[in-house]
Every structure is written in C-alpha cells, then in structure tokens.
Tab-separated table of C-alpha atoms and ligand atoms in Angstrom:
chain	number	residue	atom	x	y	z
A	1	MET	CA	-32.283	-12.924	-16.136
A	2	THR	CA	-33.655	-11.442	-19.380
A	3	PRO	CA	-33.108	-13.372	-22.651
A	4	ALA	CA	-30.621	-10.680	-23.717
A	5	GLU	CA	-28.617	-11.051	-20.485
A	6	LEU	CA	-28.660	-14.826	-20.865
A	7	ALA	CA	-27.347	-14.547	-24.413
A	8	GLN	CA	-24.551	-12.224	-23.221
A	9	ALA	CA	-23.569	-14.574	-20.430
A	10	GLN	CA	-23.618	-17.564	-22.790
A	11	ALA	CA	-21.393	-15.747	-25.266
A	12	ALA	CA	-19.008	-14.849	-22.463
A	13	ALA	CA	-18.949	-18.460	-21.237
A	14	GLN	CA	-18.081	-19.607	-24.771
A	15	ALA	CA	-15.081	-17.297	-24.801
A	16	PHE	CA	-13.665	-19.427	-21.966
A	17	SER	CA	-14.914	-22.762	-23.337
A	18	PRO	CA	-13.124	-25.728	-21.788
A	19	GLY	CA	-14.266	-27.762	-24.810
A	20	GLY	CA	-17.343	-29.962	-24.806
A	21	ARG	CA	-20.952	-28.782	-24.672
A	22	LEU	CA	-22.327	-25.783	-22.778
A	23	VAL	CA	-25.263	-27.155	-20.770
A	24	GLY	CA	-26.487	-23.986	-19.056
A	25	VAL	CA	-25.684	-20.574	-17.552
A	26	GLU	CA	-27.188	-19.151	-14.351
A	27	PRO	CA	-26.682	-15.843	-12.561
A	28	LEU	CA	-25.107	-15.914	-9.096
A	29	HIS	CA	-26.305	-12.992	-7.019
A	30	ARG	CA	-23.260	-12.292	-4.875
A	31	GLY	CA	-21.122	-9.259	-4.214
A	32	HIS	CA	-21.840	-5.568	-4.592
A	33	ILE	CA	-19.627	-4.884	-7.593
A	34	HIS	CA	-19.405	-7.376	-10.513
A	35	ASP	CA	-22.009	-9.463	-12.400
A	36	THR	CA	-21.432	-13.159	-11.765
A	37	PHE	CA	-22.642	-16.260	-13.647
A	38	ILE	CA	-22.041	-19.998	-13.413
A	39	SER	CA	-21.831	-22.153	-16.514
A	40	SER	CA	-22.079	-25.960	-16.660
A	41	TRP	CA	-20.274	-27.974	-19.287
A	42	GLU	CA	-20.259	-31.544	-20.437
A	43	VAL	CA	-16.656	-32.426	-21.162
A	44	ASN	CA	-15.614	-35.959	-22.080
A	45	GLY	CA	-18.645	-37.457	-20.362
A	46	GLY	CA	-18.030	-35.487	-17.133
A	47	ARG	CA	-19.546	-32.264	-15.742
A	48	ARG	CA	-17.530	-29.114	-15.183
A	49	ARG	CA	-18.588	-25.740	-13.838
A	50	LEU	CA	-17.018	-22.353	-14.378
A	51	LEU	CA	-17.617	-19.016	-12.665
A	52	HIS	CA	-17.677	-16.008	-14.981
A	53	GLN	CA	-17.571	-12.368	-13.984
A	54	ARG	CA	-18.252	-9.268	-15.973
A	55	MET	CA	-15.909	-6.915	-14.186
A	56	ASN	CA	-17.210	-3.548	-13.110
A	57	ASP	CA	-14.970	-1.144	-15.003
A	58	ALA	CA	-16.467	1.922	-13.369
A	59	VAL	CA	-15.150	0.671	-10.012
A	60	PHE	CA	-12.007	-0.984	-11.405
A	61	GLN	CA	-10.829	1.409	-14.069
A	62	ASP	CA	-7.564	-0.454	-14.539
A	63	ILE	CA	-8.711	-3.950	-15.545
A	64	PRO	CA	-5.260	-5.006	-16.850
A	65	GLY	CA	-3.824	-3.949	-13.462
A	66	LEU	CA	-6.528	-5.833	-11.599
A	67	MET	CA	-5.877	-9.008	-13.571
A	68	HIS	CA	-2.116	-8.588	-13.212
A	69	ASN	CA	-2.571	-8.536	-9.423
A	70	ILE	CA	-4.698	-11.667	-9.442
A	71	ARG	CA	-2.205	-13.561	-11.604
A	72	ARG	CA	0.649	-12.389	-9.408
A	73	VAL	CA	-1.073	-13.273	-6.131
A	74	THR	CA	-2.313	-16.711	-7.222
A	75	ARG	CA	1.176	-17.508	-8.551
A	76	GLU	CA	2.699	-16.540	-5.206
A	77	LEU	CA	0.141	-18.578	-3.263
A	78	ARG	CA	1.014	-21.616	-5.380
A	79	ARG	CA	4.740	-21.149	-4.879
A	80	GLY	CA	4.392	-22.532	-1.391
A	81	SER	CA	6.933	-20.407	0.439
A	82	TRP	CA	4.654	-19.216	3.192
A	83	ARG	CA	6.090	-18.488	6.538
A	84	ALA	CA	3.421	-19.337	9.048
A	85	GLY	CA	0.547	-21.674	9.643
A	86	ASP	CA	0.115	-25.199	8.409
A	87	ARG	CA	-3.324	-25.101	6.875
A	88	GLU	CA	-3.489	-26.157	3.251
A	89	LEU	CA	-5.876	-23.928	1.393
A	90	GLU	CA	-6.877	-24.340	-2.227
A	91	VAL	CA	-5.799	-21.537	-4.519
A	92	LEU	CA	-8.348	-19.956	-6.819
A	93	ARG	CA	-7.664	-20.939	-10.440
A	94	LEU	CA	-8.112	-18.558	-13.343
A	95	VAL	CA	-9.414	-20.205	-16.514
A	96	PRO	CA	-7.890	-18.659	-19.649
A	97	THR	CA	-9.860	-17.657	-22.740
A	98	THR	CA	-9.811	-19.971	-25.755
A	99	GLU	CA	-7.045	-17.664	-27.017
A	100	GLY	CA	-4.979	-18.187	-23.893
A	101	GLU	CA	-5.576	-14.764	-22.300
A	102	SER	CA	-6.425	-14.297	-18.625
A	103	TRP	CA	-9.482	-12.163	-19.430
A	104	ALA	CA	-11.598	-11.249	-22.438
A	105	GLU	CA	-12.624	-7.847	-23.715
A	106	LEU	CA	-16.028	-8.540	-25.322
A	107	ASN	CA	-18.592	-6.077	-26.673
A	108	THR	CA	-20.526	-6.673	-23.421
A	109	GLY	CA	-17.598	-5.753	-21.213
A	110	ALA	CA	-14.467	-7.228	-19.656
A	111	TRP	CA	-14.922	-10.837	-18.540
A	112	ARG	CA	-12.840	-13.298	-16.544
A	113	THR	CA	-13.407	-16.847	-15.401
A	114	PHE	CA	-12.467	-19.033	-12.447
A	115	ALA	CA	-12.759	-22.782	-12.004
A	116	PHE	CA	-15.821	-23.304	-9.791
A	117	VAL	CA	-14.772	-24.704	-6.412
A	118	GLU	CA	-17.133	-27.652	-5.989
A	119	ASP	CA	-18.592	-29.059	-2.769
A	120	THR	CA	-18.181	-25.912	-0.740
A	121	VAL	CA	-20.559	-23.574	1.080
A	122	SER	CA	-20.283	-19.913	2.049
A	123	TYR	CA	-22.048	-18.060	4.850
A	124	ASP	CA	-23.388	-14.534	5.214
A	125	ARG	CA	-23.715	-15.071	8.974
A	126	CYS	CA	-21.286	-16.896	11.206
A	127	LEU	CA	-22.376	-20.253	12.660
A	128	GLY	CA	-20.385	-19.834	15.866
A	129	PRO	CA	-16.969	-19.348	17.495
A	130	GLU	CA	-15.441	-22.419	15.878
A	131	GLN	CA	-16.232	-21.185	12.411
A	132	ALA	CA	-15.090	-17.669	13.328
A	133	PHE	CA	-11.743	-19.050	14.503
A	134	ASP	CA	-11.374	-21.086	11.328
A	135	ALA	CA	-12.174	-18.168	9.015
A	136	ALA	CA	-9.775	-15.869	10.872
A	137	ALA	CA	-7.000	-18.466	10.789
A	138	ALA	CA	-7.572	-18.918	7.049
A	139	PHE	CA	-7.367	-15.178	6.329
A	140	GLY	CA	-4.383	-14.828	8.639
A	141	ASN	CA	-2.736	-17.688	6.830
A	142	PHE	CA	-3.514	-16.065	3.499
A	143	GLN	CA	-1.690	-12.942	4.607
A	144	ALA	CA	1.172	-14.994	5.977
A	145	ARG	CA	1.534	-16.729	2.639
A	146	LEU	CA	1.831	-13.371	0.907
A	147	PHE	CA	4.331	-12.041	3.421
A	148	ASP	CA	7.220	-12.402	0.960
A	149	LEU	CA	5.445	-10.738	-1.918
A	150	ASP	CA	6.864	-7.291	-2.634
A	151	ALA	CA	3.915	-4.899	-2.440
A	152	ARG	CA	5.534	-2.770	-5.150
A	153	GLY	CA	4.939	-5.617	-7.615
A	154	LEU	CA	1.187	-5.054	-7.355
A	155	VAL	CA	-0.828	-2.255	-8.895
A	156	GLU	CA	-2.877	-0.069	-6.575
A	157	THR	CA	-5.944	-0.536	-8.785
A	158	ILE	CA	-8.113	1.838	-6.756
A	159	PRO	CA	-5.940	4.586	-5.282
A	160	GLU	CA	-6.169	5.002	-1.503
A	161	PHE	CA	-8.723	2.215	-1.341
A	162	PHE	CA	-7.896	1.332	2.283
A	163	SER	CA	-7.346	4.859	3.543
A	164	PRO	CA	-9.897	5.874	6.188
A	165	LEU	CA	-8.862	9.513	5.726
A	166	HIS	CA	-9.514	9.335	1.996
A	167	ARG	CA	-12.933	7.769	2.661
A	168	PHE	CA	-13.705	10.536	5.103
A	169	ARG	CA	-12.823	13.171	2.507
A	170	GLN	CA	-15.036	11.475	-0.076
A	171	PHE	CA	-17.834	11.517	2.497
A	172	MET	CA	-17.380	15.235	3.158
A	173	THR	CA	-17.516	15.936	-0.583
A	174	ALA	CA	-20.723	13.917	-1.023
A	175	LEU	CA	-22.212	15.661	1.999
A	176	ARG	CA	-21.329	19.093	0.667
A	177	GLU	CA	-22.617	18.335	-2.827
A	178	ASP	CA	-25.742	16.577	-1.532
A	179	ARG	CA	-26.678	15.583	-5.092
A	180	CYS	CA	-29.916	13.835	-4.172
A	181	GLY	CA	-31.015	16.158	-1.389
A	182	ARG	CA	-30.679	13.369	1.160
A	183	ALA	CA	-28.341	15.027	3.656
A	184	ASP	CA	-31.089	16.374	5.928
A	185	SER	CA	-32.695	12.964	6.271
A	186	VAL	CA	-29.432	11.402	7.482
A	187	ALA	CA	-28.392	14.159	9.882
A	188	LYS	CA	-28.151	11.672	12.761
A	189	GLU	CA	-25.808	9.357	10.877
A	190	VAL	CA	-23.736	12.315	9.665
A	191	ARG	CA	-23.376	13.562	13.245
A	192	PHE	CA	-22.278	10.107	14.375
A	193	VAL	CA	-19.512	10.067	11.770
A	194	LEU	CA	-18.380	13.638	12.426
A	195	ASP	CA	-18.156	12.913	16.158
A	196	ARG	CA	-15.704	10.121	15.351
A	197	ARG	CA	-13.620	11.830	12.699
A	198	HIS	CA	-10.522	11.553	14.918
A	199	LEU	CA	-10.579	7.776	14.323
A	200	MET	CA	-10.124	8.308	10.611
A	201	GLN	CA	-6.566	9.589	10.938
A	202	VAL	CA	-5.104	6.992	13.308
A	203	ILE	CA	-3.896	4.664	10.566
A	204	GLU	CA	-2.310	7.292	8.337
A	205	THR	CA	-0.513	8.689	11.374
A	206	GLY	CA	0.766	5.217	12.283
A	207	ILE	CA	1.950	4.576	8.721
A	208	GLN	CA	3.702	7.955	8.520
A	209	GLN	CA	5.440	7.299	11.831
A	210	GLY	CA	6.633	3.936	10.512
A	211	ARG	CA	4.724	2.048	13.187
A	212	ILE	CA	2.232	0.412	10.894
A	213	PRO	CA	3.741	-1.526	7.989
A	214	VAL	CA	2.321	-1.535	4.474
A	215	ARG	CA	2.042	-5.017	2.988
A	216	VAL	CA	-0.069	-6.990	0.573
A	217	ILE	CA	-3.446	-7.730	2.117
A	218	HIS	CA	-6.600	-9.498	0.965
A	219	GLY	CA	-8.723	-6.404	1.374
A	220	ASP	CA	-12.208	-7.919	1.546
A	221	THR	CA	-12.142	-10.451	4.367
A	222	LYS	CA	-15.867	-11.011	4.633
A	223	LEU	CA	-16.881	-14.411	5.937
A	224	ASN	CA	-18.610	-15.117	2.630
A	225	ASN	CA	-15.278	-14.828	0.853
A	226	VAL	CA	-14.232	-18.077	2.556
A	227	LEU	CA	-15.475	-21.287	0.981
A	228	PHE	CA	-15.999	-24.011	3.571
A	229	ASP	CA	-15.884	-27.684	2.684
A	230	ARG	CA	-19.440	-29.048	2.484
A	231	GLU	CA	-18.446	-32.250	4.329
A	232	SER	CA	-15.891	-31.254	6.941
A	233	GLY	CA	-17.098	-27.677	7.440
A	234	GLN	CA	-13.464	-26.490	7.377
A	235	ALA	CA	-12.229	-23.473	5.448
A	236	ARG	CA	-11.012	-24.664	2.058
A	237	CYS	CA	-10.539	-21.711	-0.262
A	238	ILE	CA	-10.373	-17.939	-0.077
A	239	VAL	CA	-12.009	-16.107	-2.933
A	240	ASP	CA	-12.392	-12.537	-4.223
A	241	LEU	CA	-8.833	-11.431	-4.819
A	242	ASP	CA	-9.883	-8.119	-6.383
A	243	THR	CA	-8.542	-5.971	-3.607
A	244	CYS	CA	-5.289	-7.855	-2.994
A	245	MET	CA	-2.950	-4.911	-3.061
A	246	PRO	CA	-0.774	-2.865	-0.746
A	247	GLY	CA	-2.624	-1.989	2.443
A	248	TRP	CA	-2.299	-2.044	6.213
A	249	PRO	CA	-2.495	-5.673	7.389
A	250	LEU	CA	-4.864	-4.939	10.261
A	251	TYR	CA	-7.442	-3.804	7.727
A	252	ASP	CA	-8.046	-7.503	7.067
A	253	PHE	CA	-8.571	-8.221	10.746
A	254	GLY	CA	-10.892	-5.236	11.148
A	255	ASP	CA	-13.002	-6.140	8.125
A	256	LEU	CA	-13.210	-9.718	9.329
A	257	VAL	CA	-14.626	-8.513	12.644
A	258	ARG	CA	-16.980	-6.068	10.923
A	259	PHE	CA	-18.626	-8.838	8.973
A	260	THR	CA	-18.136	-12.027	10.960
A	261	ALA	CA	-18.761	-10.828	14.509
A	262	ALA	CA	-21.957	-9.084	13.387
A	263	THR	CA	-25.195	-10.135	15.024
A	264	SER	CA	-27.157	-9.288	11.863
A	265	ASP	CA	-26.840	-9.251	8.110
A	266	GLU	CA	-24.813	-6.397	6.654
A	267	ASP	CA	-28.017	-4.785	5.359
A	268	GLU	CA	-30.429	-5.639	8.201
A	269	GLN	CA	-33.343	-3.174	8.321
A	270	ASP	CA	-34.317	-3.917	11.901
A	271	LEU	CA	-31.552	-2.038	13.680
A	272	SER	CA	-32.343	-3.679	16.999
A	273	GLN	CA	-30.750	-6.821	15.503
A	274	ALA	CA	-27.509	-5.078	14.558
A	275	GLY	CA	-24.508	-5.352	16.827
A	276	VAL	CA	-21.339	-7.210	17.718
A	277	ASP	CA	-20.955	-10.589	19.376
A	278	GLN	CA	-18.084	-10.490	21.854
A	279	GLY	CA	-17.586	-14.281	21.824
A	280	LEU	CA	-17.187	-14.208	18.055
A	281	TYR	CA	-14.798	-11.265	18.341
A	282	GLU	CA	-12.625	-13.256	20.730
A	283	ALA	CA	-12.668	-16.327	18.500
A	284	LEU	CA	-11.661	-14.157	15.530
A	285	THR	CA	-8.800	-12.674	17.514
A	286	ALA	CA	-7.533	-16.113	18.519
A	287	GLY	CA	-7.841	-17.500	14.976
A	288	TRP	CA	-6.120	-14.482	13.490
A	289	MET	CA	-3.252	-14.710	15.965
A	290	GLU	CA	-2.688	-18.369	15.189
A	291	THR	CA	-1.025	-17.493	11.912
A	292	THR	CA	-0.091	-13.833	12.177
A	293	SER	CA	1.479	-13.567	15.626
A	294	ARG	CA	4.876	-14.251	14.100
A	295	PHE	CA	4.912	-11.079	12.072
A	296	MET	CA	2.528	-8.635	13.726
A	297	ASN	CA	4.432	-5.921	15.548
A	298	ALA	CA	3.601	-4.540	19.000
A	299	ASP	CA	1.738	-1.537	17.607
A	300	GLU	CA	-0.394	-3.730	15.406
A	301	LEU	CA	-1.250	-6.050	18.287
A	302	GLU	CA	-2.261	-3.096	20.358
A	303	LEU	CA	-4.388	-1.710	17.555
A	304	MET	CA	-6.485	-4.817	16.933
A	305	PRO	CA	-9.678	-3.676	18.705
A	306	LEU	CA	-9.356	-0.158	17.332
A	307	ALA	CA	-8.810	-1.526	13.808
A	308	ALA	CA	-12.164	-3.293	14.077
A	309	GLN	CA	-13.803	0.030	14.945
A	310	ILE	CA	-11.943	1.966	12.271
A	311	VAL	CA	-12.685	-0.473	9.437
A	312	THR	CA	-16.336	-0.799	10.439
A	313	LEU	CA	-16.654	2.979	10.584
A	314	THR	CA	-14.837	3.341	7.260
A	315	VAL	CA	-17.092	0.862	5.468
A	316	GLY	CA	-20.118	2.506	7.094
A	317	VAL	CA	-18.883	5.856	5.813
A	318	ARG	CA	-18.491	4.401	2.306
A	319	PHE	CA	-22.101	3.142	2.327
A	320	LEU	CA	-23.349	6.479	3.653
A	321	THR	CA	-21.314	8.346	1.039
A	322	ASP	CA	-22.863	6.237	-1.715
A	323	HIS	CA	-26.333	6.871	-0.331
A	324	LEU	CA	-25.649	10.630	-0.395
A	325	ALA	CA	-24.146	10.449	-3.884
A	326	GLY	CA	-27.135	8.580	-5.339
A	327	ASP	CA	-26.099	4.896	-5.116
A	328	THR	CA	-23.611	4.933	-7.933
A	329	TYR	CA	-20.989	2.570	-6.483
A	330	PHE	CA	-22.482	-0.372	-4.573
A	331	LYS	CA	-25.266	-2.352	-6.248
A	332	ILE	CA	-28.582	-1.913	-4.479
A	333	SER	CA	-31.749	-3.968	-4.639
A	334	ARG	CA	-34.101	-1.614	-2.806
A	335	GLU	CA	-34.451	2.060	-2.024
A	336	GLY	CA	-32.346	3.094	0.936
A	337	HIS	CA	-30.263	-0.085	0.713
A	338	ASN	CA	-26.947	1.702	1.204
A	339	LEU	CA	-28.390	3.663	4.112
A	340	ASP	CA	-29.491	0.402	5.756
A	341	ARG	CA	-25.992	-0.977	5.264
A	342	ALA	CA	-24.460	2.199	6.702
A	343	ARG	CA	-26.728	2.155	9.746
A	344	VAL	CA	-25.763	-1.427	10.606
A	345	GLN	CA	-22.067	-0.521	10.463
A	346	LEU	CA	-22.548	2.577	12.619
A	347	ARG	CA	-24.530	0.621	15.181
A	348	MET	CA	-21.703	-1.901	15.314
A	349	VAL	CA	-19.153	0.859	15.902
A	350	GLU	CA	-21.297	2.214	18.716
A	351	GLN	CA	-21.402	-1.210	20.350
A	352	MET	CA	-17.695	-1.853	19.867
A	353	GLN	CA	-16.965	1.421	21.621
A	354	ALA	CA	-19.178	0.449	24.521
A	355	MET	CA	-17.641	-3.018	24.823
A	356	ASP	CA	-14.335	-3.866	26.348
A	357	LEU	CA	-12.624	-5.392	23.316
A	358	ARG	CA	-9.090	-6.302	24.212
A	359	PRO	CA	-6.029	-6.703	22.060
A	360	SER	CA	-4.605	-10.194	22.175
A	361	ALA	CA	-1.376	-8.991	23.779
A	362	ALA	CA	-1.073	-5.620	25.332
A	363	PRO	CA	2.128	-3.632	24.928
A	364	GLN	CA	1.064	-0.102	25.816
A	365	VAL	CA	1.601	2.148	22.835
A	366	ALA	CA	-0.355	5.325	22.342
A	367	LEU	CA	-1.102	6.068	18.714
A	368	VAL	CA	-3.878	8.600	18.785
G	1	LIG	C1	-17.585	-4.629	-1.829
G	1	LIG	O1	-18.424	-6.661	-4.020
G	1	LIG	P1	-17.975	-7.147	-2.722
G	1	LIG	O2	-19.135	-7.531	-1.896
G	1	LIG	O3	-16.951	-8.228	-2.858
G	1	LIG	C2	-16.374	-3.696	-1.735
G	1	LIG	C3	-15.648	-3.877	-0.407
G	1	LIG	C4	-16.609	-3.634	0.737
G	1	LIG	C5	-17.781	-4.586	0.593
G	1	LIG	C6	-18.814	-4.346	1.655
G	1	LIG	C7	-14.133	-3.249	-4.719
G	1	LIG	O4	-17.166	-5.959	-1.927
G	1	LIG	O5	-14.583	-2.961	-0.333
G	1	LIG	O6	-15.980	-3.816	1.978
G	1	LIG	O7	-18.411	-4.449	-0.696
G	1	LIG	N1	-15.468	-3.930	-2.847
G	1	LIG	C8	-15.032	-2.902	-3.594
G	1	LIG	O8	-19.651	-5.449	1.763
G	1	LIG	O9	-15.344	-1.741	-3.382
G	2	LIG	MG1	-14.908	-7.922	-2.892
C-alpha cells in the first residue's frame, strides 16, 4: 500500500470511528470488485477490528440502492422469521459513520464498514465433502431465511445481473467490437461458448413460463463468502451481501457448485488441474436440499445439475467478455488473468457435461 493509499484508508476508518485510538490499517486483498481494508482500534482497554470497503461505483452505479438492500436484508435476517433449517448463523453488522449514516461519501469515494467477524477462516478451495455440505446448507438456509422478503422491496442495483441471456448479449457485443484485438487469440473459447448458446436461454424461458420463481437470492455464493468458525470449523457467517437482490434461486446453487466443487482455483493457469469433483457436487446437493427442499418446486429440483452448468458458463462468459473488452470490470493482477479465469470455468462446464450429475429428486420436466 502506498503512503497515499494508507492515508486514504486511515481517513476512511476515522469516518467510522468507534471511539478510542486507531492502531493500524491494513489492506485485505479479497474480491474482484471493491477495495477492502481492516482497521484495529483500542477502545476502553480492549481491541476492536472493523472492515472498510471503498465501493466500486463503476460496477455499482446506485450506491444508495446497494446500501438500502444491505440494510433491508440484514434487518430481515435479524427478524428471525425464517421458515426452514435450524442453523444459527451470525448476521453481518454494518457499522454506521460517526454521523449515524450507513455509508460515507468521502473525497476518495463511497465507503462502508462492517464489524470484523473475529475467529473465523475462509477458504478458496474446499477441504472436503463435509465442508461442502456445511457451506451449501448455510447458503440454503440463508435463502430460506429470506423467503418472506418481498423481492420488490429490493433495488435491482445492476440490471439483469443474473440473466444468462443478458450476459451472452454482452459477450457478443464485446466480441463484435473486439476493442483490444484479442478475439482471434481466443477463437477456441469463443467457439465453445457459441456451441452452447442454447443453454443461455433456458432460465429466461422457465421464468417466462412461470416455472422458475423469482425471489431474493444471495447472488455470490462462493465458498470464500462463508466464514467458518476457527475452532469448530462450522459455517458461522455469510458475507458479501452486495448482490442480494431479485434473482432465480437456483443461481445460488449453481454458483456454489461452480466455485466449491472446483478441483482448482478460479484462476488456475494449469488447465489440467481445472475440473469438477463429483463427490463435492453430491455433498453440495445434499447440503443445499437440507434447507431448501421445503420450497424448491419440481422444475427447480430437476434443473439443479443444469443450473450448475449454466451459472458456470455464464460466469465464464463474463470473464471472457471482460478479457475481450480490456479488463475493465474484474480486477486483475496479471496479464490474461480474466482469460485464465474464463478457461477454468469453460473446462468445468465441459466436465459437467461429460459427467452424470443428477438432480436430487427427479420429476421429469423438459424445459429446453
Ligand atoms: C465478483 O468481487 P467478488 O469476488 O465478490 C462478481 C460476481 C462473480 C465473482 C466471480 C458484483 O464477486 O458476480 O461471480 O466475482 N461480483 C460482481 O468470482 O460482479
Ligand atoms: Mg461478491
């Protein structure tokens, strides 16, 4: 961190001062979108840590809407009227500014702060089926808890965020424009996507036909958005509520599989490592069903394996689109980073299609 960045982060931390003395501020290199820092405070003889984020207002152009959603969702989660599951999860806590606002508009950008959840660990790779089950049950439970929340009460902060069709159109535009002259070098990946374009319309068709419900979802169910207790190893808190907005509930299951059943990191460069672990997929399915079976309909159950393919393809398409467009959306830390990410996702789709991934219950409904 440069001295200027440190000074900015310190000033931002002060805007959310819990009182006491600011001991230090460190960057936390997580996520592809915001800038994140941790501050430590000495308050009344004790230590306290806060997590600050400078929100990316190019990605989230409606910051008031984004913060409205987070306030609304955390309030609902605290209300305790969830329908399914018995796991007690901690709810993320927003720390207000010294003026009592939920975020601060500073000259360095829009900042918000959460209480740091102590004594937890997060994982970029899954430890095994038990952890996969636990993470899936936690995310399923999260969705169950939000079952009563009227989706119309939340702002769609990024329009069509979860729409595979929309992502496909953005990809076609980037391909046509080819701003960086990269299209020729990714002809193989482009072909792979075009050969599977039929997958991109399955969800929209299901929603239009009234078979797939629209409800509030988490929207970024990566394993590393679950904080596990350092001692017990059990899921304790779900973080990153940025994309909690109306979506198709199976998106959460699909994204969970994309990330957690992966045999490699999301940005692995050695493609021979990339793939899907069937045992982890099955554990995720079982964990997910533990809390969602009460409200998933027959079409959704049937679609579970396909949702994993569709979400993985969609996220792969988003990475590939950003590579074609010149890496303007996802943060990168090396040349070709988004292409590496895209390739891993596409390899996973290829493997999923070759595997026999089964829905957890199998009413036969044809959607395609
Ligand atoms: C982004 O920033 P992060 O890592 O929480 C993205 C998700 C993608 C994910 C891929 C707002 O999430 O949609 O699935 O990267 N978030 C946004 O790892 O675009
Ligand atoms: Mg996120």
